[in-house]
Short mmCIF file of N, CA and C in Angstrom, two decimals:
data_model
loop_
_atom_site.label_atom_id
_atom_site.label_comp_id
_atom_site.label_asym_id
_atom_site.label_seq_id
_atom_site.Cartn_x
_atom_site.Cartn_y
_atom_site.Cartn_z
N UNK A 1 0.91 -1.13 -0.02
CA UNK A 1 0.01 0.04 -0.01
C UNK A 1 0.85 1.23 -0.08
N UNK A 2 0.75 2.08 -1.01
CA UNK A 2 1.63 3.32 -1.10
C UNK A 2 1.35 4.31 0.06
N UNK A 3 2.41 5.17 0.48
CA UNK A 3 2.08 6.09 1.43
C UNK A 3 1.38 7.42 0.70
N UNK A 4 0.65 7.97 1.71
CA UNK A 4 -0.01 9.20 1.20
C UNK A 4 1.09 10.22 1.13
N UNK A 5 0.83 11.41 0.54
CA UNK A 5 1.77 12.52 0.29
C UNK A 5 2.17 13.07 1.65
N UNK A 6 1.22 13.15 2.55
CA UNK A 6 1.62 13.57 4.04
C UNK A 6 2.52 12.74 4.63
N UNK A 7 2.35 11.49 4.49
CA UNK A 7 3.25 10.34 5.03
C UNK A 7 4.57 10.34 4.49
N UNK A 8 4.66 10.50 3.05
CA UNK A 8 5.81 10.67 2.43
C UNK A 8 6.71 11.92 2.91
N UNK A 9 6.05 13.00 3.12
CA UNK A 9 6.74 14.13 3.59
C UNK A 9 7.27 13.98 5.03
N UNK A 10 6.48 13.42 5.81
CA UNK A 10 6.87 13.08 7.22
C UNK A 10 8.05 12.16 7.30
N UNK A 11 8.12 11.08 6.27
CA UNK A 11 9.20 10.22 6.26
C UNK A 11 10.63 10.88 5.78
N UNK A 12 10.30 11.80 4.76
CA UNK A 12 11.52 12.50 4.34
C UNK A 12 12.04 13.47 5.36
N UNK A 13 10.99 14.04 6.12
CA UNK A 13 11.52 14.94 7.23
C UNK A 13 12.37 14.08 8.31
N UNK A 14 11.76 12.97 8.67
CA UNK A 14 12.53 12.21 9.59
C UNK A 14 13.84 11.62 9.08
N UNK A 15 14.05 11.37 7.79
CA UNK A 15 15.22 10.94 7.20
C UNK A 15 16.25 12.01 7.32
N UNK A 16 15.75 13.22 6.96
CA UNK A 16 16.79 14.53 7.04
C UNK A 16 17.22 14.68 8.44
N UNK A 17 16.33 14.42 9.45
CA UNK A 17 16.62 14.76 10.78
C UNK A 17 17.62 13.65 11.25
N UNK A 18 17.44 12.42 10.79
CA UNK A 18 18.44 11.35 11.13
C UNK A 18 19.73 11.60 10.59
N UNK A 19 19.85 12.05 9.38
CA UNK A 19 21.05 12.38 8.68
C UNK A 19 21.81 13.52 9.40
N UNK A 20 20.96 14.52 9.82
CA UNK A 20 21.63 15.66 10.62
C UNK A 20 22.11 15.29 11.99
N UNK A 21 21.32 14.32 12.74
CA UNK A 21 21.68 13.93 14.01
C UNK A 21 22.99 12.99 13.99
N UNK A 22 22.89 11.94 13.12
CA UNK A 22 23.88 10.91 13.21
C UNK A 22 24.13 10.32 11.70
N UNK A 23 25.00 11.01 10.96
CA UNK A 23 25.21 10.69 9.58
C UNK A 23 25.85 9.35 9.49
N UNK A 24 26.66 8.97 10.32
CA UNK A 24 27.29 7.62 10.22
C UNK A 24 26.32 6.45 10.47
N UNK A 25 25.42 6.71 11.46
CA UNK A 25 24.36 5.69 11.68
C UNK A 25 23.42 5.59 10.47
N UNK A 26 23.04 6.78 9.91
CA UNK A 26 22.14 6.78 8.80
C UNK A 26 22.69 6.14 7.51
N UNK A 27 23.91 6.25 7.28
CA UNK A 27 24.63 5.62 6.16
C UNK A 27 24.75 4.19 6.42
N UNK A 28 24.97 3.72 7.61
CA UNK A 28 25.00 2.36 7.91
C UNK A 28 23.70 1.66 7.61
N UNK A 29 22.49 2.40 7.90
CA UNK A 29 21.29 1.84 7.69
C UNK A 29 21.03 1.71 6.21
N UNK A 30 21.53 2.58 5.33
CA UNK A 30 21.25 2.42 3.90
C UNK A 30 21.68 1.19 3.37
N UNK A 31 22.72 0.61 3.73
CA UNK A 31 23.32 -0.56 3.13
C UNK A 31 22.63 -1.81 3.62
N UNK A 32 21.70 -1.76 4.59
CA UNK A 32 21.05 -2.99 5.13
C UNK A 32 19.73 -3.38 4.54
N UNK A 33 19.70 -3.29 3.25
CA UNK A 33 18.36 -3.55 2.46
C UNK A 33 18.59 -4.93 1.94
N UNK A 34 17.44 -5.29 1.07
CA UNK A 34 17.38 -6.59 0.59
C UNK A 34 18.49 -6.92 -0.39
N UNK A 35 18.89 -5.97 -1.07
CA UNK A 35 19.99 -6.11 -2.10
C UNK A 35 21.32 -6.43 -1.45
N UNK A 36 21.69 -5.86 -0.41
CA UNK A 36 22.75 -6.23 0.33
C UNK A 36 22.77 -7.58 0.93
N UNK A 37 21.67 -7.88 1.51
CA UNK A 37 21.44 -9.24 2.06
C UNK A 37 21.54 -10.32 0.97
N UNK A 38 21.02 -10.23 -0.18
CA UNK A 38 21.03 -11.12 -1.20
C UNK A 38 22.48 -11.20 -1.77
N UNK A 39 23.13 -10.14 -1.92
CA UNK A 39 24.56 -10.16 -2.46
C UNK A 39 25.41 -10.87 -1.55
N UNK A 40 25.17 -10.60 -0.21
CA UNK A 40 26.05 -11.22 0.83
C UNK A 40 25.65 -12.85 0.87
N UNK A 41 24.49 -13.16 0.52
CA UNK A 41 24.01 -14.51 0.37
C UNK A 41 24.72 -15.28 -0.68
N UNK A 42 24.78 -14.61 -1.88
CA UNK A 42 25.37 -15.01 -3.06
C UNK A 42 26.89 -15.33 -2.85
N UNK A 43 27.61 -14.38 -2.24
CA UNK A 43 29.04 -14.38 -1.92
C UNK A 43 29.19 -15.58 -1.07
N UNK A 44 28.54 -15.78 0.01
CA UNK A 44 28.59 -16.90 0.93
C UNK A 44 28.44 -18.21 0.13
N UNK A 45 27.47 -18.31 -0.73
CA UNK A 45 27.30 -19.44 -1.44
C UNK A 45 28.43 -19.78 -2.50
N UNK A 46 28.99 -18.79 -3.07
CA UNK A 46 30.10 -19.00 -3.93
C UNK A 46 31.29 -19.57 -2.94
N UNK A 47 31.50 -18.96 -1.78
CA UNK A 47 32.55 -19.52 -0.97
C UNK A 47 32.31 -20.95 -0.60
N UNK A 48 31.03 -21.29 -0.23
CA UNK A 48 30.64 -22.59 0.06
C UNK A 48 30.96 -23.53 -1.12
N UNK A 49 30.62 -22.99 -2.36
CA UNK A 49 30.91 -23.91 -3.52
C UNK A 49 32.39 -24.24 -3.61
N UNK A 50 33.20 -23.30 -3.40
CA UNK A 50 34.65 -23.51 -3.39
C UNK A 50 35.12 -24.58 -2.39
N UNK A 51 34.56 -24.37 -1.28
CA UNK A 51 34.85 -25.38 -0.10
C UNK A 51 34.31 -26.72 -0.61
N UNK A 52 33.13 -26.84 -1.33
CA UNK A 52 32.68 -28.15 -1.86
C UNK A 52 33.58 -28.69 -2.82
N UNK A 53 34.21 -27.89 -3.70
CA UNK A 53 35.20 -28.47 -4.62
C UNK A 53 36.38 -29.02 -3.94
N UNK A 54 36.82 -28.22 -2.73
CA UNK A 54 38.00 -28.66 -2.09
C UNK A 54 37.69 -29.99 -1.46
N UNK A 55 36.46 -30.14 -0.88
CA UNK A 55 36.13 -31.46 -0.28
C UNK A 55 36.00 -32.55 -1.30
N UNK A 56 35.56 -32.28 -2.47
CA UNK A 56 35.57 -33.26 -3.63
C UNK A 56 36.92 -33.74 -3.99
N UNK A 57 37.81 -32.74 -4.08
CA UNK A 57 39.29 -33.20 -4.47
C UNK A 57 39.92 -33.85 -3.31
N UNK A 58 39.70 -33.35 -2.00
CA UNK A 58 40.22 -34.13 -0.95
C UNK A 58 39.65 -35.39 -0.82
N UNK A 59 38.53 -35.69 -1.16
CA UNK A 59 37.97 -37.15 -1.01
C UNK A 59 38.52 -37.98 -2.08
N UNK A 60 38.86 -37.31 -3.29
CA UNK A 60 39.35 -38.07 -4.39
C UNK A 60 40.91 -38.51 -4.14
N UNK A 61 41.66 -37.61 -3.40
CA UNK A 61 43.07 -37.83 -3.12
C UNK A 61 43.13 -38.70 -2.01
N UNK A 62 42.20 -38.70 -1.03
CA UNK A 62 42.43 -39.61 0.11
C UNK A 62 41.56 -40.91 -0.26
N UNK A 63 40.99 -41.07 -1.31
CA UNK A 63 40.24 -42.13 -1.75
C UNK A 63 39.21 -42.48 -0.78
N UNK A 64 38.54 -41.48 -0.36
CA UNK A 64 37.23 -41.61 0.56
C UNK A 64 36.11 -41.05 -0.23
N UNK A 65 35.35 -42.05 -0.68
CA UNK A 65 34.27 -41.56 -1.62
C UNK A 65 33.26 -40.74 -0.77
N UNK A 66 33.08 -41.08 0.48
CA UNK A 66 32.00 -40.25 1.29
C UNK A 66 32.38 -38.83 1.39
N UNK A 67 33.64 -38.54 1.49
CA UNK A 67 34.10 -37.16 1.60
C UNK A 67 33.75 -36.42 0.20
N UNK A 68 34.06 -37.13 -0.90
CA UNK A 68 33.69 -36.65 -2.16
C UNK A 68 32.22 -36.34 -2.32
N UNK A 69 31.36 -37.26 -1.90
CA UNK A 69 29.97 -37.10 -1.97
C UNK A 69 29.46 -35.90 -1.13
N UNK A 70 30.10 -35.80 0.07
CA UNK A 70 29.70 -34.59 0.85
C UNK A 70 30.12 -33.33 0.08
N UNK A 71 31.31 -33.27 -0.50
CA UNK A 71 31.72 -32.17 -1.29
C UNK A 71 30.71 -31.81 -2.38
N UNK A 72 30.39 -32.94 -3.02
CA UNK A 72 29.37 -32.72 -4.17
C UNK A 72 28.04 -32.03 -3.63
N UNK A 73 27.59 -32.68 -2.60
CA UNK A 73 26.31 -32.14 -2.00
C UNK A 73 26.55 -30.68 -1.48
N UNK A 74 27.64 -30.37 -0.95
CA UNK A 74 27.83 -28.94 -0.55
C UNK A 74 27.87 -28.02 -1.84
N UNK A 75 28.61 -28.47 -2.76
CA UNK A 75 28.51 -27.73 -4.01
C UNK A 75 26.99 -27.49 -4.60
N UNK A 76 26.32 -28.58 -4.63
CA UNK A 76 25.03 -28.47 -5.16
C UNK A 76 24.11 -27.54 -4.38
N UNK A 77 24.25 -27.69 -3.04
CA UNK A 77 23.45 -26.81 -2.26
C UNK A 77 23.77 -25.39 -2.41
N UNK A 78 25.06 -25.06 -2.47
CA UNK A 78 25.54 -23.71 -2.61
C UNK A 78 25.07 -23.18 -3.97
N UNK A 79 25.23 -23.92 -4.94
CA UNK A 79 24.86 -23.54 -6.36
C UNK A 79 23.39 -23.18 -6.26
N UNK A 80 22.49 -23.99 -5.61
CA UNK A 80 21.10 -23.65 -5.57
C UNK A 80 20.89 -22.27 -4.77
N UNK A 81 21.59 -22.17 -3.62
CA UNK A 81 21.50 -20.77 -2.96
C UNK A 81 21.96 -19.69 -3.68
N UNK A 82 23.01 -19.82 -4.47
CA UNK A 82 23.49 -18.63 -5.27
C UNK A 82 22.55 -18.28 -6.46
N UNK A 83 21.96 -19.29 -6.98
CA UNK A 83 20.95 -18.86 -8.06
C UNK A 83 19.67 -18.34 -7.64
N UNK A 84 19.29 -18.85 -6.51
CA UNK A 84 17.93 -18.35 -5.96
C UNK A 84 18.24 -16.99 -5.34
N UNK A 85 19.42 -16.80 -4.74
CA UNK A 85 19.66 -15.40 -4.20
C UNK A 85 19.92 -14.40 -5.31
N UNK A 86 20.48 -14.78 -6.42
CA UNK A 86 20.73 -13.83 -7.58
C UNK A 86 19.53 -13.44 -8.13
N UNK A 87 18.49 -14.33 -8.30
CA UNK A 87 17.32 -14.06 -8.91
C UNK A 87 16.44 -13.03 -7.96
N UNK A 88 16.50 -13.14 -6.68
CA UNK A 88 15.73 -12.27 -5.79
C UNK A 88 16.34 -10.95 -5.73
N UNK A 89 17.66 -10.69 -6.14
CA UNK A 89 18.19 -9.53 -5.90
C UNK A 89 17.64 -8.47 -6.85
N UNK A 90 17.24 -7.28 -6.27
CA UNK A 90 16.73 -6.23 -7.13
C UNK A 90 17.88 -5.64 -7.93
N UNK A 91 17.55 -5.11 -9.18
CA UNK A 91 18.67 -4.49 -9.93
C UNK A 91 19.04 -3.11 -9.20
N UNK A 92 20.15 -2.56 -9.55
CA UNK A 92 20.56 -1.37 -8.90
C UNK A 92 19.75 -0.22 -9.27
N UNK A 93 19.22 0.56 -8.22
CA UNK A 93 18.28 1.69 -8.46
C UNK A 93 16.75 1.20 -8.54
N UNK A 94 16.70 -0.04 -8.39
CA UNK A 94 15.22 -0.68 -8.53
C UNK A 94 14.63 -0.89 -7.14
N UNK A 95 13.41 -0.53 -6.95
CA UNK A 95 12.81 -0.71 -5.74
C UNK A 95 12.06 -2.06 -5.94
N UNK A 96 11.89 -2.75 -4.87
CA UNK A 96 11.29 -4.01 -4.91
C UNK A 96 9.78 -3.65 -5.36
N UNK A 97 9.29 -4.58 -6.21
CA UNK A 97 7.96 -4.42 -6.89
C UNK A 97 6.92 -4.48 -5.88
N UNK A 98 5.94 -3.57 -5.94
CA UNK A 98 4.85 -3.62 -5.01
C UNK A 98 4.06 -5.01 -5.20
N UNK A 99 3.79 -5.61 -4.00
CA UNK A 99 3.21 -6.81 -3.92
C UNK A 99 4.25 -7.97 -4.11
N UNK A 100 5.60 -7.63 -3.88
CA UNK A 100 6.64 -8.58 -4.07
C UNK A 100 6.44 -9.63 -2.94
N UNK A 101 6.07 -9.12 -1.73
CA UNK A 101 5.79 -10.05 -0.77
C UNK A 101 4.34 -10.65 -1.08
N UNK A 102 4.34 -11.91 -1.43
CA UNK A 102 3.14 -12.47 -1.73
C UNK A 102 2.27 -12.76 -0.49
N UNK A 103 1.06 -12.50 -0.60
CA UNK A 103 0.18 -12.89 0.44
C UNK A 103 -0.17 -14.38 0.39
N UNK A 104 0.02 -15.11 1.50
CA UNK A 104 -0.20 -16.60 1.41
C UNK A 104 -1.71 -16.82 0.80
N UNK A 105 -1.65 -17.80 -0.08
CA UNK A 105 -2.98 -18.18 -0.63
C UNK A 105 -3.86 -18.81 0.35
N UNK A 106 -4.90 -18.58 0.37
CA UNK A 106 -5.95 -19.16 1.44
C UNK A 106 -6.17 -20.49 0.82
N UNK A 107 -5.92 -21.49 1.54
CA UNK A 107 -6.15 -22.84 1.18
C UNK A 107 -7.47 -23.28 1.70
N UNK A 108 -8.34 -23.83 0.78
CA UNK A 108 -9.62 -24.32 1.13
C UNK A 108 -9.49 -25.88 1.06
N UNK A 109 -10.22 -26.44 1.96
CA UNK A 109 -10.30 -27.95 1.97
C UNK A 109 -11.23 -28.29 0.87
N UNK A 110 -11.15 -29.61 0.42
CA UNK A 110 -11.97 -30.07 -0.57
C UNK A 110 -13.46 -30.01 -0.10
N UNK A 111 -13.71 -30.27 1.08
CA UNK A 111 -15.15 -30.26 1.69
C UNK A 111 -15.56 -28.86 1.52
N UNK A 112 -14.89 -27.73 1.68
CA UNK A 112 -15.31 -26.38 1.48
C UNK A 112 -15.74 -26.08 0.10
N UNK A 113 -14.99 -26.65 -0.79
CA UNK A 113 -15.15 -26.43 -2.26
C UNK A 113 -16.45 -27.09 -2.65
N UNK A 114 -16.56 -28.24 -2.28
CA UNK A 114 -17.72 -29.10 -2.55
C UNK A 114 -19.01 -28.41 -1.86
N UNK A 115 -18.87 -27.98 -0.78
CA UNK A 115 -20.05 -27.23 -0.13
C UNK A 115 -20.47 -26.04 -0.84
N UNK A 116 -19.36 -25.16 -1.35
CA UNK A 116 -19.67 -23.98 -2.13
C UNK A 116 -20.36 -24.37 -3.41
N UNK A 117 -19.93 -25.33 -4.08
CA UNK A 117 -20.62 -25.88 -5.40
C UNK A 117 -22.08 -26.21 -5.11
N UNK A 118 -22.28 -26.93 -4.11
CA UNK A 118 -23.51 -27.47 -3.60
C UNK A 118 -24.50 -26.14 -3.46
N UNK A 119 -23.98 -25.17 -2.67
CA UNK A 119 -24.83 -23.97 -2.43
C UNK A 119 -25.06 -23.25 -3.73
N UNK A 120 -24.05 -23.10 -4.66
CA UNK A 120 -24.45 -22.46 -5.86
C UNK A 120 -25.47 -23.17 -6.69
N UNK A 121 -25.43 -24.43 -6.72
CA UNK A 121 -26.34 -25.17 -7.43
C UNK A 121 -27.73 -25.02 -6.84
N UNK A 122 -27.88 -25.00 -5.49
CA UNK A 122 -29.21 -24.84 -4.88
C UNK A 122 -29.71 -23.54 -5.12
N UNK A 123 -28.79 -22.46 -5.13
CA UNK A 123 -29.11 -21.03 -5.43
C UNK A 123 -29.66 -20.86 -6.82
N UNK A 124 -29.05 -21.55 -7.83
CA UNK A 124 -29.29 -21.44 -9.19
C UNK A 124 -30.70 -22.14 -9.55
N UNK A 125 -31.10 -23.23 -8.69
CA UNK A 125 -32.28 -23.80 -8.87
C UNK A 125 -33.53 -23.15 -8.12
N UNK A 126 -33.06 -22.16 -7.36
CA UNK A 126 -34.04 -21.39 -6.62
C UNK A 126 -34.51 -21.97 -5.28
N UNK A 127 -33.87 -22.81 -4.75
CA UNK A 127 -34.25 -23.40 -3.41
C UNK A 127 -33.76 -22.82 -2.21
#
């Protein structure tokens, strides 16, 4: 839900006051958004992927298959994290799209749906 003009002005006024009072704290808050979080997550996933490669190689050198399997699973998990984190990251200068937080769909049970259909049929028949 977008802010009204009055609320936007109030927010801008509070931001200016924060910058005037404590510019170091205000600048620290700027970098703590979704984009920074996802970038950090992607970097961690890349580092984990490299650890997975190291485990894979160590398992091959030590001729211990289970170490290689663990390394492969670490690589696979980190690759999935990196790809999902990269997709979620907003582009530079882009605000998250309105409605980016999806509302959880209301799940209805099968009995609820059957009951609704039954009521519609009764209403259509005039009962």
